Short mmCIF file of C-alpha atoms in Angstrom, two decimals:
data_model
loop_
_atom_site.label_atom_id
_atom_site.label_comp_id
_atom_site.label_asym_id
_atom_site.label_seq_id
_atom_site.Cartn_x
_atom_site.Cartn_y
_atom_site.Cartn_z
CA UNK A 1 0.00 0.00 0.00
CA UNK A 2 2.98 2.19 -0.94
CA UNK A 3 3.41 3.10 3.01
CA UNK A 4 0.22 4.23 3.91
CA UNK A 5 -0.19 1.39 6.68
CA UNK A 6 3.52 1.86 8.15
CA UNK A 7 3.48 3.28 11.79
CA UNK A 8 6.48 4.14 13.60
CA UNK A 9 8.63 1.54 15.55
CA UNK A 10 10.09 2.18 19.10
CA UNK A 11 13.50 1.21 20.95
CA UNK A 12 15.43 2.82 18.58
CA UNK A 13 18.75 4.54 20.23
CA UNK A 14 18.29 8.52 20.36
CA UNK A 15 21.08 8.68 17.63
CA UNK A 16 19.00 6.90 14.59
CA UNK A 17 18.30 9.53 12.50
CA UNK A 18 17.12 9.46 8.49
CA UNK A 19 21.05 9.54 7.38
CA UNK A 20 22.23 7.14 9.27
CA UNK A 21 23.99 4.86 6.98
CA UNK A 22 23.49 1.16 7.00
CA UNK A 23 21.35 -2.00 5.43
CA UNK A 24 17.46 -3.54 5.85
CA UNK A 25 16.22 -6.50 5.42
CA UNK A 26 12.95 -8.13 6.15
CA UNK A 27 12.93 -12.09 7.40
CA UNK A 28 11.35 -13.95 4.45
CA UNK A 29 10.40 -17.09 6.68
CA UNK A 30 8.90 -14.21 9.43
CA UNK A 31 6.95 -11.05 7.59
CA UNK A 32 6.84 -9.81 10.72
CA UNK A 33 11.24 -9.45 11.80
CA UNK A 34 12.79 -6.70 10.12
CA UNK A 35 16.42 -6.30 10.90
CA UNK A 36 18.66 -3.14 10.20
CA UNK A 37 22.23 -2.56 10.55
CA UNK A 38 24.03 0.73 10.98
CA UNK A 39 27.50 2.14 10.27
CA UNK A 40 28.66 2.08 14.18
CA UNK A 41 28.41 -2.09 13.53
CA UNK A 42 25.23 -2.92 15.93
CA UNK A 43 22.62 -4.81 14.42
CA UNK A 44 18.91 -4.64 15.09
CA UNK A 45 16.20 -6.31 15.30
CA UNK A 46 12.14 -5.87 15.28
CA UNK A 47 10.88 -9.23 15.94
CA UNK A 48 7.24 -8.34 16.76
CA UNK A 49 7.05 -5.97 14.33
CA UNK A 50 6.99 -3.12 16.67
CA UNK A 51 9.93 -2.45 19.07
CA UNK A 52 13.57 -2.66 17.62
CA UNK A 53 15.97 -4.42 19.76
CA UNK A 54 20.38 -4.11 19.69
CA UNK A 55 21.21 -7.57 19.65
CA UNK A 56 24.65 -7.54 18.21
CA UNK A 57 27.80 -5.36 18.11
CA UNK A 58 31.33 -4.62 17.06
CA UNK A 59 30.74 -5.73 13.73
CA UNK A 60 32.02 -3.30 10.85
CA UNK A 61 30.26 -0.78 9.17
CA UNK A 62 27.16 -2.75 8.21
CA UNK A 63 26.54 -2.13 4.84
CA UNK A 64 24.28 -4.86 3.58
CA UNK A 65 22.09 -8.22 5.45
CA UNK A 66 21.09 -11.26 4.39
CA UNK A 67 18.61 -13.66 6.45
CA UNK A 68 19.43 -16.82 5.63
CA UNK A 69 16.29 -19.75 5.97
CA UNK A 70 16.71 -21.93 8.72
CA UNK A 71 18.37 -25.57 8.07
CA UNK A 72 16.00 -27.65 10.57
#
């Protein structure tokens, strides 16, 4: 719907702005986990498809994410 249903997400960190550089991806086994990555190397991720969560750091600059399928 080109955006019209989006709302905004909490738990982001006060210094996410619109230029912060980085990489989405949504979870194509879970519509509802969206994960983004940003150029301090912390990873993030929305698995309820409201609140974002840090759950990794000290990677690089994050400049792209792939979600890989489970193997089970």
């Amino acid at each position: 719907d080109d955006g019209a249903s989006w709302q905004r997400l909490g738990g982001w960190p006060e210094y996410v702005h619109p230029g912060s550089h980085g990489a989405a991806a949504f979870d194509p086994s879970e519509p509802e986990t969206f994960y983004v990555g940003f150029s301090d190397g912390s990873l993030w991720r929305a698995g309820d498809g409201r609140d974002f969560e840090c759950f990794l750091t000290g990677l690089p600059h994050v400049t792209a994410i792939t979600v890989m399928p489970d193997a089970a």
